[in-house]
CSV table of C-alpha atoms in Angstrom, one decimal:
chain,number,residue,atom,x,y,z
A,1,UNK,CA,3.8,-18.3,3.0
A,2,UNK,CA,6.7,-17.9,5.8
A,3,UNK,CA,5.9,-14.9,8.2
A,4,UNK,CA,8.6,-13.7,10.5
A,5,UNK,CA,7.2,-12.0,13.5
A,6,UNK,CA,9.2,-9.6,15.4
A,7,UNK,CA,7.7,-9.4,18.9
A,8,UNK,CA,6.5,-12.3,21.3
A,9,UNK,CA,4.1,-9.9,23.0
A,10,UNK,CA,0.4,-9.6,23.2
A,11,UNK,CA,0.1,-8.8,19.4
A,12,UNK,CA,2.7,-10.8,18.1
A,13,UNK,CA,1.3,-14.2,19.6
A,14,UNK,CA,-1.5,-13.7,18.9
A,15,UNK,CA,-1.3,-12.8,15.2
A,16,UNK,CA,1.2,-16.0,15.1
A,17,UNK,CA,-2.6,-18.3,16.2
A,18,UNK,CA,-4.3,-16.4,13.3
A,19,UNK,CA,-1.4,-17.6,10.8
A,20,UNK,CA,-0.8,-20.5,12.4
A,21,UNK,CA,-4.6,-21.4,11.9
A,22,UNK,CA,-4.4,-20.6,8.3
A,23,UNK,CA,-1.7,-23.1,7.7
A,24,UNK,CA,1.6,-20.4,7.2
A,25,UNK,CA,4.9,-21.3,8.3
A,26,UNK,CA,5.7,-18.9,11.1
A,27,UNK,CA,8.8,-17.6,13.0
A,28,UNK,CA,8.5,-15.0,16.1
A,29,UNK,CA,11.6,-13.7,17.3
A,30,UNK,CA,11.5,-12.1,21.0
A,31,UNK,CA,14.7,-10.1,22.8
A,32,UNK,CA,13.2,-11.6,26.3
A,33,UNK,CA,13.7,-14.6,27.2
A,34,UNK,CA,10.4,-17.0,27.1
A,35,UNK,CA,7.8,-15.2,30.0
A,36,UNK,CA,6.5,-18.2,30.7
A,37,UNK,CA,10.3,-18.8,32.7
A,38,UNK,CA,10.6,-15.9,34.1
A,39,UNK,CA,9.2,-13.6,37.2
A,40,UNK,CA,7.0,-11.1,37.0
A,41,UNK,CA,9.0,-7.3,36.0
A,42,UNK,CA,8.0,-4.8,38.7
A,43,UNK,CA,6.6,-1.7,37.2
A,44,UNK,CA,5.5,-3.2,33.7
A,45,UNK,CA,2.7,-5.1,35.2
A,46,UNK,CA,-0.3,-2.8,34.5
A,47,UNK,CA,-3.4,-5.0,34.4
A,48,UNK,CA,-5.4,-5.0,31.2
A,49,UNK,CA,-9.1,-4.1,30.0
A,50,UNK,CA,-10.4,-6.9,28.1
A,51,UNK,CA,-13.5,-6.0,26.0
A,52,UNK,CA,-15.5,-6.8,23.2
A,53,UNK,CA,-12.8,-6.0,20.7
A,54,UNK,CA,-10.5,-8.1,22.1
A,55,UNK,CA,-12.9,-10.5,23.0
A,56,UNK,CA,-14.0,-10.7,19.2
A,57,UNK,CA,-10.4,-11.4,18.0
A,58,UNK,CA,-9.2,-14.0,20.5
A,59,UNK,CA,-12.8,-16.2,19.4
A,60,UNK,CA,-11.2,-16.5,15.7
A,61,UNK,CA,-8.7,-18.5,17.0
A,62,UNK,CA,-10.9,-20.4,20.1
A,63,UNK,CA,-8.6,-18.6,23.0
A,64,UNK,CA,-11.3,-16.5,24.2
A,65,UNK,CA,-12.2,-18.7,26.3
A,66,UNK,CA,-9.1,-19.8,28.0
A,67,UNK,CA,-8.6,-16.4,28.3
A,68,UNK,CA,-11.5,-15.2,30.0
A,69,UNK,CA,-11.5,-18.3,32.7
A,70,UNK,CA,-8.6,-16.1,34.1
A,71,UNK,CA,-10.2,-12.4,33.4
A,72,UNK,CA,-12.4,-10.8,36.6
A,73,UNK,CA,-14.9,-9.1,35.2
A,74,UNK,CA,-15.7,-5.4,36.4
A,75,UNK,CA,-19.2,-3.8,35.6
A,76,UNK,CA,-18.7,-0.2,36.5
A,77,UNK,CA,-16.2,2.2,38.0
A,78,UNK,CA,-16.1,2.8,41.8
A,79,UNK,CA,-15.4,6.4,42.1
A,80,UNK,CA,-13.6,7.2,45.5
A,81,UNK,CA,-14.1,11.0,47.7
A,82,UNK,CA,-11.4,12.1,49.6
A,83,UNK,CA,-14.0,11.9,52.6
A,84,UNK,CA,-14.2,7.9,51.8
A,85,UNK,CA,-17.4,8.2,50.1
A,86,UNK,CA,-17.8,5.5,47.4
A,87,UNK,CA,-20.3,5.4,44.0
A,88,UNK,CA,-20.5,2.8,41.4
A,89,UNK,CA,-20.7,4.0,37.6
A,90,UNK,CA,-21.8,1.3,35.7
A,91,UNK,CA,-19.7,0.6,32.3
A,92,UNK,CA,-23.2,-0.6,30.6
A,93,UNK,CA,-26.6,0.4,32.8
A,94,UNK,CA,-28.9,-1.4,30.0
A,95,UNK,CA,-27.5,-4.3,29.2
A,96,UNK,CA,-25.1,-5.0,31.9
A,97,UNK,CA,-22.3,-5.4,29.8
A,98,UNK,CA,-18.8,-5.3,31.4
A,99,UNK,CA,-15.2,-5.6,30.7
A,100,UNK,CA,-12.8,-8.2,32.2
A,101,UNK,CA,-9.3,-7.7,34.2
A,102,UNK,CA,-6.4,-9.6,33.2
A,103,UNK,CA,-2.5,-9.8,33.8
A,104,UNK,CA,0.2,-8.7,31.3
A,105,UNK,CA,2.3,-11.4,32.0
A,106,UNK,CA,-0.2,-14.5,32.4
A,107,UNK,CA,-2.2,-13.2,29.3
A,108,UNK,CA,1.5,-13.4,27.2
A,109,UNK,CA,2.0,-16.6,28.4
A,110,UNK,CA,-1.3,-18.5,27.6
A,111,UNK,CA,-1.3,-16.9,24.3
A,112,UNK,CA,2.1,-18.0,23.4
A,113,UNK,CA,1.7,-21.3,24.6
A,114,UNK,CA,-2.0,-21.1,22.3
A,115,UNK,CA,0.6,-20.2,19.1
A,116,UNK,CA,3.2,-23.1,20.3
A,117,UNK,CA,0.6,-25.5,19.8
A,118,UNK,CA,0.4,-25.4,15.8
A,119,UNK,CA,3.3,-27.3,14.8
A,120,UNK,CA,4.2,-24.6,12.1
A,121,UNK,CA,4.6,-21.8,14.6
A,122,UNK,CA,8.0,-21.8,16.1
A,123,UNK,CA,9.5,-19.3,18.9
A,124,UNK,CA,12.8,-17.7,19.0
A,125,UNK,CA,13.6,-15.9,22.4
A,126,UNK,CA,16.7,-14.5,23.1
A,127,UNK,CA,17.0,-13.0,19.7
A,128,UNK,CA,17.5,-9.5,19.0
A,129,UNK,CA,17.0,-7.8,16.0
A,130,UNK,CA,19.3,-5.5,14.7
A,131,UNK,CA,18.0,-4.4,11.3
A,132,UNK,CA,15.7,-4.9,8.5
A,133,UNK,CA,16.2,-5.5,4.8
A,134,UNK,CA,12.5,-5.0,3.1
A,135,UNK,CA,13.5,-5.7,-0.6
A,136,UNK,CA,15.1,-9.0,0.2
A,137,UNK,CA,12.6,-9.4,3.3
A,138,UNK,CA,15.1,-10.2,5.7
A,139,UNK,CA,15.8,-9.5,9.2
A,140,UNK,CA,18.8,-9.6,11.2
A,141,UNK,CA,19.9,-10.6,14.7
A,142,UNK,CA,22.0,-11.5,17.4
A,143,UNK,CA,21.8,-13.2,20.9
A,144,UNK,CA,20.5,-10.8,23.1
A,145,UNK,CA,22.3,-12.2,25.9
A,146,UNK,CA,26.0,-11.6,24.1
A,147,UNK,CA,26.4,-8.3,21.9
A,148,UNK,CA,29.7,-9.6,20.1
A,149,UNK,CA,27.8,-13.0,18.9
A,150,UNK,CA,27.6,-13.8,15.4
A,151,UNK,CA,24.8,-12.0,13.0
A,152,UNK,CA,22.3,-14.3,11.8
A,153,UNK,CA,19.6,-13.7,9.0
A,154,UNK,CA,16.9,-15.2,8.6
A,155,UNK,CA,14.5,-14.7,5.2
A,156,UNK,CA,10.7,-14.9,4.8
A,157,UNK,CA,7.3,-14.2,2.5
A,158,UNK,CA,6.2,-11.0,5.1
A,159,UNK,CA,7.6,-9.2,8.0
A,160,UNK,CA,5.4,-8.6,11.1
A,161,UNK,CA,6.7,-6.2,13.4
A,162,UNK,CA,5.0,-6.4,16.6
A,163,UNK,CA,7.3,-5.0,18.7
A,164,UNK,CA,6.0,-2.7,20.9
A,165,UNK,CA,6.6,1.5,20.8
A,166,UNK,CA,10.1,1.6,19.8
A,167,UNK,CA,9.5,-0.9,17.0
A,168,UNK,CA,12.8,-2.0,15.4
A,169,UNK,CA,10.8,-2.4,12.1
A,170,UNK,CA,9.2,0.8,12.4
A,171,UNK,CA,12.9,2.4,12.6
A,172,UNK,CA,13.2,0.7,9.2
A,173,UNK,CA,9.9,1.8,7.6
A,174,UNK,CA,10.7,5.5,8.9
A,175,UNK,CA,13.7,5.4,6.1
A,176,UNK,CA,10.9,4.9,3.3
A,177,UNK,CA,9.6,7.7,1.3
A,178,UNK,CA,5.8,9.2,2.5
A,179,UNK,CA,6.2,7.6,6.3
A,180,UNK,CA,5.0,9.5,8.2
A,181,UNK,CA,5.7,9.4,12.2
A,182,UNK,CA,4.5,11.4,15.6
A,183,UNK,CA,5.6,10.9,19.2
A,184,UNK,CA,4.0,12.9,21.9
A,185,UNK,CA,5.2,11.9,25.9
A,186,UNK,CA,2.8,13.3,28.1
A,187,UNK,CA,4.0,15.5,30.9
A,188,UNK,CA,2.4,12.3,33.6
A,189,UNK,CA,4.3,8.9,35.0
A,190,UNK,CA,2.7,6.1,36.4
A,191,UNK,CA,4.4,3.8,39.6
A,192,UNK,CA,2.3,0.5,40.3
A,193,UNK,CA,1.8,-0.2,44.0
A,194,UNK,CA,-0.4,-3.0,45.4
A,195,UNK,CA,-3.4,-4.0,48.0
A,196,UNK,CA,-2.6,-7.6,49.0
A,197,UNK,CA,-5.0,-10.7,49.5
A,198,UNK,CA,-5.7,-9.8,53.3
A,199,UNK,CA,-7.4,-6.7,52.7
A,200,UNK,CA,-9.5,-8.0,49.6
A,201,UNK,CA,-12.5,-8.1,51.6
A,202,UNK,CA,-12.3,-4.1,51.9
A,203,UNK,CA,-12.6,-3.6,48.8
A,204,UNK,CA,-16.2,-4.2,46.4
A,205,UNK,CA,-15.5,-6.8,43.4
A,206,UNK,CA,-15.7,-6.7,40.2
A,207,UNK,CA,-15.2,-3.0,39.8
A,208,UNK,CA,-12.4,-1.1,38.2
A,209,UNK,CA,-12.0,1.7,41.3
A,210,UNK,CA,-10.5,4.9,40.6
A,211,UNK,CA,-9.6,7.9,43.5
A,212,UNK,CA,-9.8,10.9,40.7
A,213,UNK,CA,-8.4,14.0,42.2
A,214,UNK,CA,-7.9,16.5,39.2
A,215,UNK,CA,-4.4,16.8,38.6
A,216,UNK,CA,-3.9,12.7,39.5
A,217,UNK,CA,-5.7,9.9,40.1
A,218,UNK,CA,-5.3,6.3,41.8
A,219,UNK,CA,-6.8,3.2,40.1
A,220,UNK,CA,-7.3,-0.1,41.2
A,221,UNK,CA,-8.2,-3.3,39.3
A,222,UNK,CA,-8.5,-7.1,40.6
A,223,UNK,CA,-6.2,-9.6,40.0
A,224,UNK,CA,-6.6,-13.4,40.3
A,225,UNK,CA,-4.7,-13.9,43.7
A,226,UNK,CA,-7.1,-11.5,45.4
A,227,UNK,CA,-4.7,-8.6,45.4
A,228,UNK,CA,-4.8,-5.6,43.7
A,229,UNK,CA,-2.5,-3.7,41.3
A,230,UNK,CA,-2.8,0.1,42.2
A,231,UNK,CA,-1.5,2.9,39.6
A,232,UNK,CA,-0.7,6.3,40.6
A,233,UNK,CA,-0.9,8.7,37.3
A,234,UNK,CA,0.4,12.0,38.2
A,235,UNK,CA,2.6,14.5,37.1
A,236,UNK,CA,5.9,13.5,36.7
A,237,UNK,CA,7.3,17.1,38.4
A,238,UNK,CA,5.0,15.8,41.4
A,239,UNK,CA,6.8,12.9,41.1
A,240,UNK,CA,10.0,14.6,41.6
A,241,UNK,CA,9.2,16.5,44.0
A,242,UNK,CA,8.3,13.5,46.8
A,243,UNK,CA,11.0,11.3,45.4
A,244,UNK,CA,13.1,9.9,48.7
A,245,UNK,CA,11.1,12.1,51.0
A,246,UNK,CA,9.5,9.4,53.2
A,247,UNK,CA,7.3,11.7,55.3
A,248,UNK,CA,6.6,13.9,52.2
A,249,UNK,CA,5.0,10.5,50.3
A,250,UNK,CA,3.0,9.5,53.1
A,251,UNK,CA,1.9,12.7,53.8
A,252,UNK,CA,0.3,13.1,49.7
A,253,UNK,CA,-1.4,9.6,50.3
A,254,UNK,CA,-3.3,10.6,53.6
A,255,UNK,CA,-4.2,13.8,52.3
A,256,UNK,CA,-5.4,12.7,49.4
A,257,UNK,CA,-6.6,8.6,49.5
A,258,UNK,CA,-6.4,8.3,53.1
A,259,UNK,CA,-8.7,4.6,52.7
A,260,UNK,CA,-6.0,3.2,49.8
A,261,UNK,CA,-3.0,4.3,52.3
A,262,UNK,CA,-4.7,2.0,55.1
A,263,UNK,CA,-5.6,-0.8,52.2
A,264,UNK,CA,-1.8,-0.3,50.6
A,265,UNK,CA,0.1,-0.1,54.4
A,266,UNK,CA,2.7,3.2,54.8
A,267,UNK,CA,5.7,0.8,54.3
A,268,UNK,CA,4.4,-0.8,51.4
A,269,UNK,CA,3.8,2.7,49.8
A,270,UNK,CA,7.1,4.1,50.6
A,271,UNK,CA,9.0,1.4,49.5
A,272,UNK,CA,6.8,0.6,45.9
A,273,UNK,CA,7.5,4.8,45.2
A,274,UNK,CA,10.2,4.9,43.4
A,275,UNK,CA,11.2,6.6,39.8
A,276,UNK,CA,7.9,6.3,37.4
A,277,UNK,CA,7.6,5.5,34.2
A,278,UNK,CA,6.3,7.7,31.0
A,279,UNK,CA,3.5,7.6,28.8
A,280,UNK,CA,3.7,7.8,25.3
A,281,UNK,CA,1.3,8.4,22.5
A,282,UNK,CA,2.9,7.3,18.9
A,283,UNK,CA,1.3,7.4,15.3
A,284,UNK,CA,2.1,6.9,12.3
A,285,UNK,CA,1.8,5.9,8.6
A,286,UNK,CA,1.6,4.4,6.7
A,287,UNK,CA,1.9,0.9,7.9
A,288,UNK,CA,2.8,-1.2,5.2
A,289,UNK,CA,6.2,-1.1,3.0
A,290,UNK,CA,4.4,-2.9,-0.1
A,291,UNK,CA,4.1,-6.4,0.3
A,292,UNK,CA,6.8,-7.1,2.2
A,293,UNK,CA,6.4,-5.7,5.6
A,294,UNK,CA,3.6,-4.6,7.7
A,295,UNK,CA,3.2,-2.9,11.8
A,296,UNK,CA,0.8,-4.0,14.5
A,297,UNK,CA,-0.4,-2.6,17.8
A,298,UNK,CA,2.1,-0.4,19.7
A,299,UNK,CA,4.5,-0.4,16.9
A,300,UNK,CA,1.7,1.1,14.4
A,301,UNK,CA,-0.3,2.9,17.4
A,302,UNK,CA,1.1,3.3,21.0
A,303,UNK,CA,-1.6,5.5,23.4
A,304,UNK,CA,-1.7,6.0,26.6
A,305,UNK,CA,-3.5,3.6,28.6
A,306,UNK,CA,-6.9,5.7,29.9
A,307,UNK,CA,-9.6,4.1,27.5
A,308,UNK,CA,-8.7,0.7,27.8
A,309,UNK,CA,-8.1,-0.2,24.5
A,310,UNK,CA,-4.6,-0.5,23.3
A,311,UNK,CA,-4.5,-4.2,23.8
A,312,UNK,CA,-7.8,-4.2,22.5
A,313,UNK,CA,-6.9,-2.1,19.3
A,314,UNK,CA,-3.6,-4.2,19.0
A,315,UNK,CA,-5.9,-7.6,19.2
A,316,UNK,CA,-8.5,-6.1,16.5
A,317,UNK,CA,-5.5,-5.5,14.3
A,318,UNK,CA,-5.0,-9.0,13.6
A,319,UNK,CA,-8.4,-9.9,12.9
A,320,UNK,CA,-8.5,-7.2,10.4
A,321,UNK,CA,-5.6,-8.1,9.0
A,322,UNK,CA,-6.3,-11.6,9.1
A,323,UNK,CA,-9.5,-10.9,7.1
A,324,UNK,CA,-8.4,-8.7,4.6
A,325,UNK,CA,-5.0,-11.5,3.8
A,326,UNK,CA,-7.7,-14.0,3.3
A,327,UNK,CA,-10.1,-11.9,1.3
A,328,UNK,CA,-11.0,-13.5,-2.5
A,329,UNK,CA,-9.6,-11.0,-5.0
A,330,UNK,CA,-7.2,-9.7,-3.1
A,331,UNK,CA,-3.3,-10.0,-3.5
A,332,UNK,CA,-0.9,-9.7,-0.5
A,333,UNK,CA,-0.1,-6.3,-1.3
A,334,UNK,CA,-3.3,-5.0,-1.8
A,335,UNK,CA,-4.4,-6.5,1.4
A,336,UNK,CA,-1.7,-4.7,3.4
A,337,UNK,CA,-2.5,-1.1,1.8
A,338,UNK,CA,-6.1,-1.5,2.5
A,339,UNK,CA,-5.3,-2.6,6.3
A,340,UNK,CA,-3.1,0.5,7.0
A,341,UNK,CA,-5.9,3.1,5.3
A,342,UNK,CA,-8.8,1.2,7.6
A,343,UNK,CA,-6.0,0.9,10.6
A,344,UNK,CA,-4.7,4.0,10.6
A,345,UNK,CA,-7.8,6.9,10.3
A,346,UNK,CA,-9.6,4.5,13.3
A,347,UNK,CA,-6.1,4.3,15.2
A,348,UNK,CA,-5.3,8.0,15.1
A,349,UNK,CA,-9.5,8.5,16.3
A,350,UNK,CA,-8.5,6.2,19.5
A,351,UNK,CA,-5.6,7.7,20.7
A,352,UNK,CA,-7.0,11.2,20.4
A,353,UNK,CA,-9.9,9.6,22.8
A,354,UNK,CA,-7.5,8.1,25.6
A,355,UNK,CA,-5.7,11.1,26.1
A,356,UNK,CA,-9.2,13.2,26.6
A,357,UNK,CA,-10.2,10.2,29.3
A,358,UNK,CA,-7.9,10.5,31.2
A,359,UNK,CA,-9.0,14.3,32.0
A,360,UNK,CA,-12.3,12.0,32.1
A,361,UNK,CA,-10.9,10.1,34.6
A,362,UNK,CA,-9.2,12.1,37.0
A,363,UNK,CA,-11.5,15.2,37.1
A,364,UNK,CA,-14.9,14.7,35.0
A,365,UNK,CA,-16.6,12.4,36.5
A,366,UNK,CA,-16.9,14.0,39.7
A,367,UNK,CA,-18.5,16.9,37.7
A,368,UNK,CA,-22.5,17.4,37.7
A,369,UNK,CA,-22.1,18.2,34.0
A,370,UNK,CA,-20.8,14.8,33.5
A,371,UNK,CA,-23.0,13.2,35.4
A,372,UNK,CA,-26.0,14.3,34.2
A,373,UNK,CA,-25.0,13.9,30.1
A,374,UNK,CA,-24.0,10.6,31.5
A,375,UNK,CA,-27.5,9.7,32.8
A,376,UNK,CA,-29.0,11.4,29.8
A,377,UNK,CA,-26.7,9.2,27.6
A,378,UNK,CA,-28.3,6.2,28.7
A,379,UNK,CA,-31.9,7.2,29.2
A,380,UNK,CA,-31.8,7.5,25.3
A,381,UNK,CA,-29.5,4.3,24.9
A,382,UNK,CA,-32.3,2.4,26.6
A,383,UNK,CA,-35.0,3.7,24.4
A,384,UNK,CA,-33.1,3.9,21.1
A,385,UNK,CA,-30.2,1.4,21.7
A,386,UNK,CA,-29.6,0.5,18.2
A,387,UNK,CA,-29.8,4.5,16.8
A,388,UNK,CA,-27.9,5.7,19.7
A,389,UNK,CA,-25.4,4.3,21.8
A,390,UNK,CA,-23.3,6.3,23.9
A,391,UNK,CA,-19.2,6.6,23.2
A,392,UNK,CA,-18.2,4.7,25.7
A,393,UNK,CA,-20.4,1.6,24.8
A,394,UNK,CA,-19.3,1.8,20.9
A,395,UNK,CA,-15.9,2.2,21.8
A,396,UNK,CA,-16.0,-0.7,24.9
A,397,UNK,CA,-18.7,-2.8,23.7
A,398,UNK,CA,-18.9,-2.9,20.2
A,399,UNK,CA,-16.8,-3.4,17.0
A,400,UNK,CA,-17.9,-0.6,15.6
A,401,UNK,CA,-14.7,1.7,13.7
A,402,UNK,CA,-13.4,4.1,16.5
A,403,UNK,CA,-13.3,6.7,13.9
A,404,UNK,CA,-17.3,5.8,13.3
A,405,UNK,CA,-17.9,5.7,17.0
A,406,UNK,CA,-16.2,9.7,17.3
A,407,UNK,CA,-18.2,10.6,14.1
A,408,UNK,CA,-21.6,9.4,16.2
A,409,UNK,CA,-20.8,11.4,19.6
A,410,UNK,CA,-20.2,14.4,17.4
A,411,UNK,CA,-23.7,13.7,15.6
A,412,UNK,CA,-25.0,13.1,18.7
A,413,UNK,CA,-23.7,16.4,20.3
A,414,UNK,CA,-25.1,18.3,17.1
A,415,UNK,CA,-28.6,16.8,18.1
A,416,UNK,CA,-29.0,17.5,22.0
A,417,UNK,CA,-27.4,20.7,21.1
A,418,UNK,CA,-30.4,21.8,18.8
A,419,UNK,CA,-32.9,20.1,21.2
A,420,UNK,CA,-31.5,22.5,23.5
A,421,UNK,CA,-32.3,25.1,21.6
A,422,UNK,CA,-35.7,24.5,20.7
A,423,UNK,CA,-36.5,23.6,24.3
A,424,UNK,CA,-35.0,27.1,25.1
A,425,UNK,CA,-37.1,28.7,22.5
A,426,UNK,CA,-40.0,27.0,23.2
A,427,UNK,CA,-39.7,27.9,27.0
A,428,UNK,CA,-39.0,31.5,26.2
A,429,UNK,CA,-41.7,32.3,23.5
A,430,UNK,CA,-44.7,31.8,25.8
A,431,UNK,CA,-42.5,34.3,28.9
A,432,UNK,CA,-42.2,36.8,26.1
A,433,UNK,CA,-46.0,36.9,25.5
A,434,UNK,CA,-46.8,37.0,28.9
A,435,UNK,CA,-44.8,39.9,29.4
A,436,UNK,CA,-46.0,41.6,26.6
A,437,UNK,CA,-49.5,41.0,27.7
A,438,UNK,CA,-48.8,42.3,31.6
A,439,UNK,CA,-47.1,45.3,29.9
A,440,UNK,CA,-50.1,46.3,27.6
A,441,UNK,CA,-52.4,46.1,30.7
A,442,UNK,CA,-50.5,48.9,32.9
């Protein structure tokens, strides 16, 4: 079979190792130029939450381990005060499970040079794709670099689109009858800033930090060099309204993370603050157009980055669809409308979750509320950890459907609720009597 791939990325090198693997001839066709030659983009560099999802996918191909030679792992969040109090949260308090960091960029590059390996996997950068034809399973292009160059087609077995949130080949599916399509921007930006090397040593290892302060937050995660890429989340009027006011910027960092303006430097803020950019959450479906064409990651299921799982979701996608290609007794076609049913119900489940954490994030876990359904949580994780295992661990640390995992908090909610209850009946009942009995002796 001959797969064309639209999309170099993180999902579309990846699912080129799993057809690669299987012996398919395959074509990925990129607008950038190959990653591996050029410098890092300011601003699109937001490190990544490897877990066990993504974990689990790279290990079908033997690139987990690559991979995680480079990933830092982080066990807990470090939850800054204004004050410059500090508190570690630990991701997995039973069994010390954690998640790893790892670069955009460096993660592309060692997965595509994974896929150039196979000999039947061959890259095309500098190609831009300008339409789709699904009946004859073509695609079209041009040289990214010259508009006015000649169209070019090229023909295959399936279509992969795995290009990112403004998918080309989900334009094209969104002309098909019964697609259906949502795209919500959320009212906050993000603008990456950075710690550098020398001030590493301020700063405790192997945790993702995060300065939550209710309308934004500040997070930090470790990088390979011994810096640290910071992202400000906040909204984007705020952002507006300090935009080219020097003395107005530093004035919102020491008010509100006076330690990260000494890690970051006043400079080094004020210069890094400059437009930010959005968040968007997209769904859709179906995914498939028959047997000719299927979505992946961002292009099926963009969120917002505040569970940690959207490479992680994009990287399960092609093991899923990997095993359900290569299933006995099923076609092609069959395959692809079973992977967008299972795909889309669980994708739709986790990007309804990562826009709740980030009100998580930046405001609920400095709550006492929080905290103590949090320790509660993993009181009864330790002494039932295979019947109950907290949303965050089934989400981070297991493969279990995120549409299962929501289905089990909202089970699990039903049953503390109606402990509640009965503890409050059975605390009130013996009060009553008492009362009754002190009234019939007057």
């Amino acid at each position: 079979m001959k797969v064309l791939i639209v999309g170099g990325g993180l999902v579309g090198s990846l699912c080129a190792c799993y057809f690669g693997l299987r012996g398919h001839e395959v074509h990925i066709y990129d607008f950038r130029n190959d990653p591996r030659t050029e410098k890092l983009s300011k601003g699109r560099s937001i490190n990544l939450a490897l877990s066990t999802r993504g974990i689990e996918a790279l290990s079908r191909v033997g690139v987990e381990g690559v991979i995680l030679e480079h990933g830092i792992p982080m066990k807990g969040r470090m939850i800054h005060s204004k004050s410059g109090e500090k508190k570690s949260i630990p991701y997995d308090p039973v069994y010390k499970k954690c998640i790893y960091s790892v670069g955009r960029k460096h993660l592309n590059e060692l997965l595509i040079t994974e896929a150039e390996k196979y000999q039947n996997v061959h890259l095309h950068f500098n190609h831009k794709i300008t339409s789709v034809n699904f009946e004859e399973k073509k695609i079209f292009f041009k040289s990214a670099d010259n508009n006015n160059s000649e169209l070019k087609e090229d023909k295959g077995d399936l279509i992969v689109g795995a290009d990112g949130a403004f998918s080309i080949v989900r334009r094209e599916m969104m002309k098909q009858p019964m697609f259906n399509f949502s795209q919500t921007y959320i009212e906050h930006g993000y603008r990456e800033l950075t710690i550098p090397p020398a001030n590493n040593f301020k700063m405790e290892s192997n945790h993702l930090h995060i300065w939550p302060r209710g309308e934004f937050m500040l997070i930090a995660l470790p990088n390979q060099d011994d810096s640290w890429t910071v992202t400000l989340f906040m909204p984007l009027v705020k952002f507006d309204e300090l935009q080219g006011k020097e003395h107005a910027i530093k004035s919102f960092f020491q008010q509100n993370f006076p330690d990260a303006l000494q890690l970051i430097g006043d400079s080094k803020v004020i210069e890094d603050f400059s437009k930010p950019s959005h968040l968007v959450s997209i769904k859709c479906t179906k995914y498939n157009v028959g047997n000719k064409a299927v979505i992946l990651g961002d292009s099926a299921h963009a969120m917002v980055p505040f569970y940690g799982q959207g490479m992680n979701a994009g990287f399960e996608d092609c093991r899923i669809l990997d095993e359900f290609i290569h299933s006995e007794g099923l076609d092609l076609e069959e395959a692809l409308e079973l992977f967008s049913i299972t795909r889309a119900k669980n994708a739709e489940a986790i990007c309804n979750l990562s826009m709740y954490n980030y009100s998580e994030m930046r405001q609920l876990v400095t709550q006492t509320s929080y905290i103590l359904r949090k320790k509660l949580d993993n009181i009864l994780y330790w002494l039932f950890s295979s019947k109950w295992i907290p949303l965050y661990q089934s989400i981070t640390f297991t493969n279990i459907p995120y549409s299962e995992c929501l289905q089990n908090r909202k089970r699990q909610n039903v049953i503390l609720r109606n402990v509640f209850y009965v503890l409050l009946c059975a605390s009130v009942t013996p009060i009553s009597w008492y009362i009754f009995r002190w009234k019939q002796s007057l």
